[in-house]
């Protein structure tokens, strides 16, 4: 392979482990570390959180990640790119710069915004899921277009040490640094496809290295407690070797790479991103040994004319309650308790009653245990709270021997998908911290 760049993934979702990212920076000789922290529901919940003032519009774990990463990133000369800005990348960028300054680390931070298109989306546009108008499902609370690599490139060209975006497409977080570092022509569909393939493989972090792959007795994976996160060595022609840090748990081979390759892919001939239409059917995987797999053969075609938009809407309220019954007759008492709650709730809510552990009784009936779970959807908060109240009341209202009650209720944000014309989306970059280089 010709000289290239090294890029790693330190998070595959918002609540991913913290330490593997630090390990990648310390031992991976990376040019870029990517934290992919944003799911469809994540950004909608962040929008709701920010609008209600109940928390930041960016990923609440971002500060913890930066507290661990900023110093080794600075010391190792590694760039950070993330979509953990969620619904407020500008606030996230300001926070990152303030934190870096407090640590005495000269850091240039760029926040990429412009994905929020709630004021530009057509509420009457059909959604992908059922073809019905978006507005027919409920009040729209968020609409975020999937930004591509071209939205991130100005931040990289401006010399950002940390790039914080909102709803950038997962593989685009990786593609942008590859285009920048390898000097690729942003209009070369073949290279864009190769970089998108690398991003698609890395974006879910531990899924590529055997985490989600593991299935004892069928697909054994050693060292899951110390699972190494993936990195890729990418050359100027787009060929890549995907691997993990030596000595870490997990595995990287044709099987793990193949599973991730097909993850969330509807049509392998046309995996659509904001940057390119990726044809995976010619992809070749060759094991090199030592948890190293060579990947090439991606083909690229013209990108879609429109951008995907993830739309969040108010979908009502959910109430949940659980209570345990033990000893002789535990299953019968749990079943009776469920019937009582269902009768008490009546038709105010759409409820579901489950008995957990009903088929796993101990040989000694005195040690049998069954847990009742009641969940319900309601159009209002009161209906959801009624589930909490009725399950809690089982303590003394019977049947006998209930304990260990846990309840919760909250608003449900539903997710829909639609599209928007590219010209209606205007990405922007805000700068914080050190002067741009």
GROMACS .gro file of C-alpha atoms in nm:
model
  437
    1UNK     CA    1   0.000   0.000   0.000
    2UNK     CA    2   0.116   0.355  -0.077
    3UNK     CA    3   0.159   0.599   0.213
    4UNK     CA    4  -0.171   0.706   0.357
    5UNK     CA    5  -0.345   0.799   0.678
    6UNK     CA    6  -0.465   0.625   0.992
    7UNK     CA    7  -0.815   0.678   1.124
    8UNK     CA    8  -0.993   0.514   1.417
    9UNK     CA    9  -1.338   0.499   1.575
   10UNK     CA   10  -1.357   0.566   1.948
   11UNK     CA   11  -1.736   0.547   1.989
   12UNK     CA   12  -2.014   0.379   1.793
   13UNK     CA   13  -2.307   0.528   1.984
   14UNK     CA   14  -2.376   0.789   2.251
   15UNK     CA   15  -2.322   0.562   2.553
   16UNK     CA   16  -2.024   0.365   2.423
   17UNK     CA   17  -1.727   0.285   2.646
   18UNK     CA   18  -1.483   0.568   2.716
   19UNK     CA   19  -1.142   0.403   2.753
   20UNK     CA   20  -1.105   0.241   2.408
   21UNK     CA   21  -1.093   0.586   2.248
   22UNK     CA   22  -0.810   0.690   2.477
   23UNK     CA   23  -0.625   0.368   2.396
   24UNK     CA   24  -0.658   0.436   2.023
   25UNK     CA   25  -0.509   0.782   2.062
   26UNK     CA   26  -0.226   0.665   2.287
   27UNK     CA   27  -0.125   0.357   2.088
   28UNK     CA   28  -0.285   0.382   1.745
   29UNK     CA   29  -0.062   0.648   1.584
   30UNK     CA   30  -0.381   0.798   1.446
   31UNK     CA   31  -0.415   1.104   1.230
   32UNK     CA   32  -0.787   1.123   1.310
   33UNK     CA   33  -1.011   0.983   1.583
   34UNK     CA   34  -1.384   0.978   1.510
   35UNK     CA   35  -1.656   0.958   1.775
   36UNK     CA   36  -1.984   0.853   1.613
   37UNK     CA   37  -2.238   0.931   1.885
   38UNK     CA   38  -2.561   1.022   1.712
   39UNK     CA   39  -2.863   0.806   1.633
   40UNK     CA   40  -3.191   0.914   1.480
   41UNK     CA   41  -3.371   0.927   1.813
   42UNK     CA   42  -3.067   1.076   1.990
   43UNK     CA   43  -3.080   1.406   1.803
   44UNK     CA   44  -3.457   1.439   1.844
   45UNK     CA   45  -3.433   1.380   2.217
   46UNK     CA   46  -3.151   1.635   2.233
   47UNK     CA   47  -3.371   1.889   2.053
   48UNK     CA   48  -3.652   1.828   2.300
   49UNK     CA   49  -3.411   1.847   2.594
   50UNK     CA   50  -3.271   2.179   2.477
   51UNK     CA   51  -3.613   2.331   2.406
   52UNK     CA   52  -3.739   2.233   2.753
   53UNK     CA   53  -3.423   2.348   2.928
   54UNK     CA   54  -3.373   2.007   3.089
   55UNK     CA   55  -3.017   1.965   2.961
   56UNK     CA   56  -2.772   2.054   2.687
   57UNK     CA   57  -2.861   2.017   2.322
   58UNK     CA   58  -2.539   1.824   2.267
   59UNK     CA   59  -2.447   1.474   2.386
   60UNK     CA   60  -2.432   1.485   2.769
   61UNK     CA   61  -2.131   1.248   2.765
   62UNK     CA   62  -1.926   1.469   2.533
   63UNK     CA   63  -1.763   1.661   2.814
   64UNK     CA   64  -1.656   1.340   2.990
   65UNK     CA   65  -1.506   1.211   2.667
   66UNK     CA   66  -1.317   1.535   2.608
   67UNK     CA   67  -1.185   1.543   2.964
   68UNK     CA   68  -1.014   1.212   2.890
   69UNK     CA   69  -0.915   1.281   2.530
   70UNK     CA   70  -0.803   1.641   2.489
   71UNK     CA   71  -0.462   1.600   2.649
   72UNK     CA   72  -0.357   1.282   2.463
   73UNK     CA   73  -0.504   1.422   2.140
   74UNK     CA   74  -0.288   1.733   2.178
   75UNK     CA   75   0.021   1.539   2.279
   76UNK     CA   76  -0.010   1.286   1.996
   77UNK     CA   77  -0.113   1.537   1.732
   78UNK     CA   78  -0.439   1.356   1.657
   79UNK     CA   79  -0.745   1.535   1.521
   80UNK     CA   80  -1.092   1.466   1.663
   81UNK     CA   81  -1.411   1.458   1.452
   82UNK     CA   82  -1.749   1.386   1.608
   83UNK     CA   83  -2.123   1.432   1.559
   84UNK     CA   84  -2.178   1.455   1.936
   85UNK     CA   85  -2.289   1.814   1.886
   86UNK     CA   86  -2.635   1.661   1.828
   87UNK     CA   87  -2.896   1.941   1.832
   88UNK     CA   88  -2.654   2.219   1.934
   89UNK     CA   89  -2.307   2.178   1.784
   90UNK     CA   90  -2.226   2.546   1.839
   91UNK     CA   91  -2.278   2.513   2.215
   92UNK     CA   92  -2.077   2.191   2.206
   93UNK     CA   93  -1.792   2.367   2.027
   94UNK     CA   94  -1.790   2.648   2.282
   95UNK     CA   95  -1.783   2.395   2.565
   96UNK     CA   96  -1.495   2.204   2.405
   97UNK     CA   97  -1.291   2.522   2.362
   98UNK     CA   98  -1.359   2.633   2.720
   99UNK     CA   99  -1.256   2.293   2.852
  100UNK     CA  100  -0.937   2.291   2.646
  101UNK     CA  101  -0.848   2.639   2.771
  102UNK     CA  102  -0.905   2.533   3.132
  103UNK     CA  103  -0.662   2.246   3.076
  104UNK     CA  104  -0.403   2.477   2.923
  105UNK     CA  105  -0.423   2.304   2.585
  106UNK     CA  106  -0.403   2.525   2.273
  107UNK     CA  107  -0.692   2.388   2.068
  108UNK     CA  108  -0.880   2.511   1.762
  109UNK     CA  109  -1.241   2.398   1.766
  110UNK     CA  110  -1.481   2.413   1.472
  111UNK     CA  111  -1.855   2.358   1.510
  112UNK     CA  112  -2.040   2.250   1.195
  113UNK     CA  113  -2.408   2.344   1.194
  114UNK     CA  114  -2.683   2.385   0.939
  115UNK     CA  115  -2.839   2.040   0.963
  116UNK     CA  116  -3.139   2.174   1.160
  117UNK     CA  117  -3.408   2.222   0.893
  118UNK     CA  118  -3.721   2.220   1.108
  119UNK     CA  119  -3.815   2.562   0.972
  120UNK     CA  120  -3.754   2.448   0.614
  121UNK     CA  121  -3.903   2.100   0.598
  122UNK     CA  122  -4.242   2.068   0.432
  123UNK     CA  123  -4.482   1.927   0.697
  124UNK     CA  124  -4.703   1.792   0.420
  125UNK     CA  125  -4.418   1.595   0.262
  126UNK     CA  126  -4.469   1.216   0.268
  127UNK     CA  127  -4.255   1.015   0.508
  128UNK     CA  128  -4.071   0.706   0.393
  129UNK     CA  129  -4.230   0.478   0.648
  130UNK     CA  130  -4.594   0.489   0.535
  131UNK     CA  131  -4.623   0.757   0.268
  132UNK     CA  132  -4.845   0.972   0.489
  133UNK     CA  133  -4.772   1.343   0.547
  134UNK     CA  134  -4.517   1.409   0.821
  135UNK     CA  135  -4.756   1.637   1.011
  136UNK     CA  136  -5.025   1.366   1.027
  137UNK     CA  137  -4.819   1.173   1.284
  138UNK     CA  138  -4.804   1.446   1.546
  139UNK     CA  139  -4.636   1.774   1.632
  140UNK     CA  140  -4.293   1.793   1.468
  141UNK     CA  141  -4.019   1.875   1.719
  142UNK     CA  142  -3.704   1.828   1.510
  143UNK     CA  143  -3.586   1.785   1.153
  144UNK     CA  144  -3.219   1.725   1.081
  145UNK     CA  145  -3.068   1.678   0.738
  146UNK     CA  146  -2.778   1.437   0.697
  147UNK     CA  147  -2.475   1.650   0.612
  148UNK     CA  148  -2.198   1.502   0.401
  149UNK     CA  149  -1.822   1.532   0.389
  150UNK     CA  150  -1.834   1.860   0.198
  151UNK     CA  151  -1.992   2.028   0.503
  152UNK     CA  152  -1.702   1.911   0.722
  153UNK     CA  153  -1.415   1.988   0.486
  154UNK     CA  154  -1.404   2.367   0.553
  155UNK     CA  155  -1.340   2.293   0.922
  156UNK     CA  156  -1.056   2.056   0.837
  157UNK     CA  157  -0.906   2.294   0.582
  158UNK     CA  158  -0.920   2.571   0.840
  159UNK     CA  159  -0.695   2.371   1.069
  160UNK     CA  160  -0.942   2.254   1.334
  161UNK     CA  161  -0.805   2.023   1.600
  162UNK     CA  162  -1.157   1.932   1.710
  163UNK     CA  163  -1.456   1.924   1.474
  164UNK     CA  164  -1.799   1.899   1.637
  165UNK     CA  165  -2.098   1.847   1.409
  166UNK     CA  166  -2.465   1.774   1.447
  167UNK     CA  167  -2.644   1.532   1.215
  168UNK     CA  168  -2.359   1.447   0.983
  169UNK     CA  169  -2.397   1.110   0.814
  170UNK     CA  170  -2.199   0.841   0.995
  171UNK     CA  171  -1.961   0.744   0.711
  172UNK     CA  172  -1.913   1.111   0.617
  173UNK     CA  173  -1.739   1.170   0.951
  174UNK     CA  174  -1.463   0.940   0.826
  175UNK     CA  175  -1.475   1.034   0.460
  176UNK     CA  176  -1.404   1.403   0.519
  177UNK     CA  177  -1.067   1.346   0.695
  178UNK     CA  178  -0.970   1.092   0.427
  179UNK     CA  179  -1.046   1.339   0.147
  180UNK     CA  180  -0.853   1.610   0.332
  181UNK     CA  181  -0.549   1.406   0.438
  182UNK     CA  182  -0.508   1.209   0.115
  183UNK     CA  183  -0.572   1.501  -0.117
  184UNK     CA  184  -0.862   1.332  -0.293
  185UNK     CA  185  -1.069   1.513  -0.552
  186UNK     CA  186  -1.410   1.566  -0.380
  187UNK     CA  187  -1.580   1.485  -0.711
  188UNK     CA  188  -1.403   1.151  -0.766
  189UNK     CA  189  -1.687   0.905  -0.710
  190UNK     CA  190  -1.455   0.605  -0.695
  191UNK     CA  191  -1.247   0.749  -0.412
  192UNK     CA  192  -1.557   0.880  -0.234
  193UNK     CA  193  -1.699   0.528  -0.248
  194UNK     CA  194  -1.377   0.380  -0.109
  195UNK     CA  195  -1.374   0.629   0.179
  196UNK     CA  196  -1.743   0.577   0.246
  197UNK     CA  197  -1.681   0.204   0.267
  198UNK     CA  198  -1.410   0.262   0.528
  199UNK     CA  199  -1.644   0.487   0.724
  200UNK     CA  200  -1.927   0.236   0.708
  201UNK     CA  201  -1.702  -0.038   0.843
  202UNK     CA  202  -1.561   0.171   1.128
  203UNK     CA  203  -1.868   0.370   1.231
  204UNK     CA  204  -2.010   0.120   1.482
  205UNK     CA  205  -1.679   0.079   1.669
  206UNK     CA  206  -1.686  -0.252   1.860
  207UNK     CA  207  -1.929  -0.415   1.617
  208UNK     CA  208  -1.642  -0.450   1.369
  209UNK     CA  209  -1.403  -0.597   1.625
  210UNK     CA  210  -1.636  -0.873   1.743
  211UNK     CA  211  -1.856  -0.709   2.004
  212UNK     CA  212  -2.204  -0.731   1.855
  213UNK     CA  213  -2.080  -1.023   1.648
  214UNK     CA  214  -2.020  -1.250   1.951
  215UNK     CA  215  -2.249  -1.549   2.000
  216UNK     CA  216  -2.100  -1.813   2.235
  217UNK     CA  217  -2.068  -2.158   2.080
  218UNK     CA  218  -2.136  -2.026   1.731
  219UNK     CA  219  -1.917  -1.719   1.694
  220UNK     CA  220  -1.676  -1.712   1.984
  221UNK     CA  221  -1.489  -1.391   2.065
  222UNK     CA  222  -1.218  -1.373   2.329
  223UNK     CA  223  -1.156  -1.079   2.558
  224UNK     CA  224  -1.486  -0.894   2.529
  225UNK     CA  225  -1.422  -0.721   2.862
  226UNK     CA  226  -1.123  -0.550   2.699
  227UNK     CA  227  -1.268  -0.512   2.350
  228UNK     CA  228  -1.041  -0.315   2.120
  229UNK     CA  229  -1.203  -0.055   1.893
  230UNK     CA  230  -1.118  -0.045   1.522
  231UNK     CA  231  -0.885   0.162   1.310
  232UNK     CA  232  -0.802   0.166   0.942
  233UNK     CA  233  -0.484   0.228   0.745
  234UNK     CA  234  -0.600   0.389   0.420
  235UNK     CA  235  -0.378   0.458   0.120
  236UNK     CA  236  -0.409   0.716  -0.151
  237UNK     CA  237  -0.592   0.476  -0.382
  238UNK     CA  238  -0.861   0.403  -0.124
  239UNK     CA  239  -0.745   0.057  -0.023
  240UNK     CA  240  -0.770   0.000   0.350
  241UNK     CA  241  -0.654  -0.242   0.614
  242UNK     CA  242  -0.897  -0.258   0.905
  243UNK     CA  243  -0.757  -0.378   1.234
  244UNK     CA  244  -0.745  -0.313   1.610
  245UNK     CA  245  -0.475  -0.244   1.866
  246UNK     CA  246  -0.245  -0.539   1.947
  247UNK     CA  247  -0.319  -0.702   2.280
  248UNK     CA  248  -0.681  -0.590   2.300
  249UNK     CA  249  -0.979  -0.822   2.307
  250UNK     CA  250  -1.201  -0.906   2.015
  251UNK     CA  251  -1.125  -1.021   1.662
  252UNK     CA  252  -1.103  -0.875   1.313
  253UNK     CA  253  -1.144  -1.122   1.029
  254UNK     CA  254  -1.357  -1.186   0.722
  255UNK     CA  255  -1.655  -1.285   0.934
  256UNK     CA  256  -1.663  -0.977   1.157
  257UNK     CA  257  -1.596  -0.746   0.863
  258UNK     CA  258  -1.865  -0.910   0.650
  259UNK     CA  259  -2.127  -0.869   0.923
  260UNK     CA  260  -2.051  -0.500   0.957
  261UNK     CA  261  -2.036  -0.457   0.580
  262UNK     CA  262  -2.400  -0.566   0.547
  263UNK     CA  263  -2.521  -0.380   0.859
  264UNK     CA  264  -2.814  -0.145   0.784
  265UNK     CA  265  -2.771  -0.195   0.409
  266UNK     CA  266  -3.096  -0.226   0.214
  267UNK     CA  267  -2.944  -0.239  -0.133
  268UNK     CA  268  -2.573  -0.333  -0.156
  269UNK     CA  269  -2.569  -0.202  -0.512
  270UNK     CA  270  -2.674   0.145  -0.400
  271UNK     CA  271  -2.589   0.235  -0.039
  272UNK     CA  272  -2.693   0.601  -0.048
  273UNK     CA  273  -2.507   0.868   0.147
  274UNK     CA  274  -2.493   1.247   0.106
  275UNK     CA  275  -2.159   1.201  -0.072
  276UNK     CA  276  -2.199   0.910  -0.311
  277UNK     CA  277  -2.400   0.604  -0.407
  278UNK     CA  278  -2.182   0.314  -0.294
  279UNK     CA  279  -2.192  -0.018  -0.477
  280UNK     CA  280  -2.062  -0.288  -0.240
  281UNK     CA  281  -2.114  -0.587  -0.466
  282UNK     CA  282  -1.752  -0.588  -0.583
  283UNK     CA  283  -1.593  -0.543  -0.240
  284UNK     CA  284  -1.308  -0.784  -0.169
  285UNK     CA  285  -1.190  -0.890   0.176
  286UNK     CA  286  -0.853  -1.055   0.227
  287UNK     CA  287  -0.727  -1.170   0.565
  288UNK     CA  288  -0.366  -1.070   0.626
  289UNK     CA  289  -0.340  -1.238   0.966
  290UNK     CA  290  -0.300  -1.077   1.306
  291UNK     CA  291  -0.648  -0.922   1.309
  292UNK     CA  292  -0.586  -0.741   0.981
  293UNK     CA  293  -0.820  -0.746   0.681
  294UNK     CA  294  -0.752  -0.575   0.349
  295UNK     CA  295  -1.061  -0.411   0.200
  296UNK     CA  296  -1.103  -0.277  -0.153
  297UNK     CA  297  -1.328  -0.299  -0.456
  298UNK     CA  298  -1.585  -0.030  -0.376
  299UNK     CA  299  -1.752   0.138  -0.671
  300UNK     CA  300  -1.916   0.478  -0.667
  301UNK     CA  301  -2.191   0.651  -0.859
  302UNK     CA  302  -2.358   0.991  -0.849
  303UNK     CA  303  -2.481   1.103  -0.509
  304UNK     CA  304  -2.856   1.147  -0.448
  305UNK     CA  305  -3.008   1.478  -0.555
  306UNK     CA  306  -3.174   1.522  -0.216
  307UNK     CA  307  -3.062   1.480   0.144
  308UNK     CA  308  -3.224   1.246   0.392
  309UNK     CA  309  -3.393   1.416   0.686
  310UNK     CA  310  -3.462   1.255   1.023
  311UNK     CA  311  -3.780   1.401   1.168
  312UNK     CA  312  -3.888   1.375   1.530
  313UNK     CA  313  -4.249   1.412   1.644
  314UNK     CA  314  -4.442   1.394   1.970
  315UNK     CA  315  -4.578   1.039   1.985
  316UNK     CA  316  -4.746   1.041   2.325
  317UNK     CA  317  -4.629   0.911   2.662
  318UNK     CA  318  -4.505   0.577   2.790
  319UNK     CA  319  -4.554   0.442   3.141
  320UNK     CA  320  -4.378   0.134   3.277
  321UNK     CA  321  -4.389  -0.058   3.602
  322UNK     CA  322  -4.235  -0.381   3.734
  323UNK     CA  323  -4.285  -0.584   4.050
  324UNK     CA  324  -4.149  -0.925   4.158
  325UNK     CA  325  -4.321  -1.222   4.323
  326UNK     CA  326  -4.129  -1.510   4.481
  327UNK     CA  327  -4.194  -1.846   4.642
  328UNK     CA  328  -4.472  -2.099   4.584
  329UNK     CA  329  -4.737  -1.971   4.346
  330UNK     CA  330  -4.520  -1.682   4.226
  331UNK     CA  331  -4.633  -1.713   3.864
  332UNK     CA  332  -5.002  -1.730   3.956
  333UNK     CA  333  -4.971  -1.424   4.181
  334UNK     CA  334  -4.782  -1.227   3.916
  335UNK     CA  335  -5.044  -1.319   3.657
  336UNK     CA  336  -5.323  -1.208   3.890
  337UNK     CA  337  -5.141  -0.881   3.956
  338UNK     CA  338  -5.122  -0.817   3.584
  339UNK     CA  339  -5.493  -0.879   3.545
  340UNK     CA  340  -5.565  -0.637   3.828
  341UNK     CA  341  -5.356  -0.361   3.672
  342UNK     CA  342  -5.507  -0.415   3.327
  343UNK     CA  343  -5.859  -0.394   3.473
  344UNK     CA  344  -5.771  -0.081   3.669
  345UNK     CA  345  -5.625   0.092   3.364
  346UNK     CA  346  -5.919   0.001   3.145
  347UNK     CA  347  -5.920   0.160   2.803
  348UNK     CA  348  -5.739   0.478   2.911
  349UNK     CA  349  -5.416   0.344   2.762
  350UNK     CA  350  -5.286   0.077   2.525
  351UNK     CA  351  -5.116  -0.162   2.763
  352UNK     CA  352  -4.901  -0.472   2.748
  353UNK     CA  353  -4.848  -0.717   3.034
  354UNK     CA  354  -4.551  -0.958   3.044
  355UNK     CA  355  -4.439  -1.221   3.295
  356UNK     CA  356  -4.061  -1.238   3.306
  357UNK     CA  357  -3.909  -1.561   3.432
  358UNK     CA  358  -4.235  -1.753   3.428
  359UNK     CA  359  -4.064  -2.050   3.263
  360UNK     CA  360  -3.746  -2.053   3.467
  361UNK     CA  361  -3.862  -2.178   3.808
  362UNK     CA  362  -3.608  -2.333   4.046
  363UNK     CA  363  -3.633  -2.705   4.132
  364UNK     CA  364  -3.725  -2.597   4.483
  365UNK     CA  365  -4.055  -2.409   4.447
  366UNK     CA  366  -3.966  -2.196   4.747
  367UNK     CA  367  -3.700  -2.026   4.534
  368UNK     CA  368  -3.913  -1.962   4.224
  369UNK     CA  369  -3.944  -1.604   4.109
  370UNK     CA  370  -4.152  -1.418   3.853
  371UNK     CA  371  -4.145  -1.050   3.762
  372UNK     CA  372  -4.445  -0.865   3.626
  373UNK     CA  373  -4.388  -0.589   3.373
  374UNK     CA  374  -4.663  -0.356   3.259
  375UNK     CA  375  -4.602  -0.101   2.983
  376UNK     CA  376  -4.852   0.132   2.821
  377UNK     CA  377  -4.876   0.413   2.569
  378UNK     CA  378  -5.103   0.708   2.633
  379UNK     CA  379  -5.192   1.026   2.454
  380UNK     CA  380  -5.132   1.224   2.774
  381UNK     CA  381  -4.890   1.221   3.066
  382UNK     CA  382  -5.161   1.130   3.318
  383UNK     CA  383  -5.229   0.799   3.146
  384UNK     CA  384  -4.862   0.705   3.158
  385UNK     CA  385  -4.835   0.801   3.524
  386UNK     CA  386  -5.139   0.586   3.599
  387UNK     CA  387  -4.929   0.279   3.510
  388UNK     CA  388  -4.670   0.381   3.770
  389UNK     CA  389  -4.939   0.439   4.031
  390UNK     CA  390  -5.125   0.113   3.973
  391UNK     CA  391  -4.814  -0.107   3.978
  392UNK     CA  392  -4.688   0.064   4.295
  393UNK     CA  393  -5.028   0.015   4.462
  394UNK     CA  394  -4.984  -0.363   4.429
  395UNK     CA  395  -4.755  -0.349   4.734
  396UNK     CA  396  -5.056  -0.355   4.967
  397UNK     CA  397  -5.355  -0.394   4.737
  398UNK     CA  398  -5.243  -0.747   4.654
  399UNK     CA  399  -5.185  -1.013   4.560
  400UNK     CA  400  -4.949  -1.123   4.835
  401UNK     CA  401  -4.572  -1.102   4.839
  402UNK     CA  402  -4.496  -0.835   4.581
  403UNK     CA  403  -4.172  -0.638   4.607
  404UNK     CA  404  -3.897  -0.459   4.422
  405UNK     CA  405  -4.118  -0.212   4.238
  406UNK     CA  406  -3.957   0.004   3.970
  407UNK     CA  407  -4.154   0.254   3.763
  408UNK     CA  408  -4.095   0.532   3.515
  409UNK     CA  409  -4.286   0.741   3.266
  410UNK     CA  410  -4.197   0.996   3.004
  411UNK     CA  411  -4.271   1.145   2.668
  412UNK     CA  412  -4.214   0.937   2.355
  413UNK     CA  413  -4.045   1.091   2.053
  414UNK     CA  414  -4.126   0.912   1.730
  415UNK     CA  415  -3.893   0.913   1.430
  416UNK     CA  416  -3.979   0.950   1.063
  417UNK     CA  417  -3.766   0.990   0.752
  418UNK     CA  418  -3.807   1.219   0.454
  419UNK     CA  419  -3.596   1.420   0.211
  420UNK     CA  420  -3.511   1.782   0.141
  421UNK     CA  421  -3.355   1.957  -0.157
  422UNK     CA  422  -2.983   2.016  -0.111
  423UNK     CA  423  -3.019   2.387  -0.184
  424UNK     CA  424  -3.239   2.425   0.124
  425UNK     CA  425  -2.956   2.311   0.354
  426UNK     CA  426  -2.683   2.564   0.435
  427UNK     CA  427  -2.395   2.424   0.644
  428UNK     CA  428  -2.189   2.672   0.843
  429UNK     CA  429  -1.871   2.661   1.053
  430UNK     CA  430  -1.823   2.845   1.383
  431UNK     CA  431  -1.473   2.878   1.529
  432UNK     CA  432  -1.365   2.868   1.893
  433UNK     CA  433  -1.042   2.856   2.090
  434UNK     CA  434  -0.704   2.912   1.933
  435UNK     CA  435  -0.667   3.130   1.625
  436UNK     CA  436  -0.715   2.943   1.301
  437UNK     CA  437  -0.391   2.824   1.149
   0.00000   0.00000   0.00000
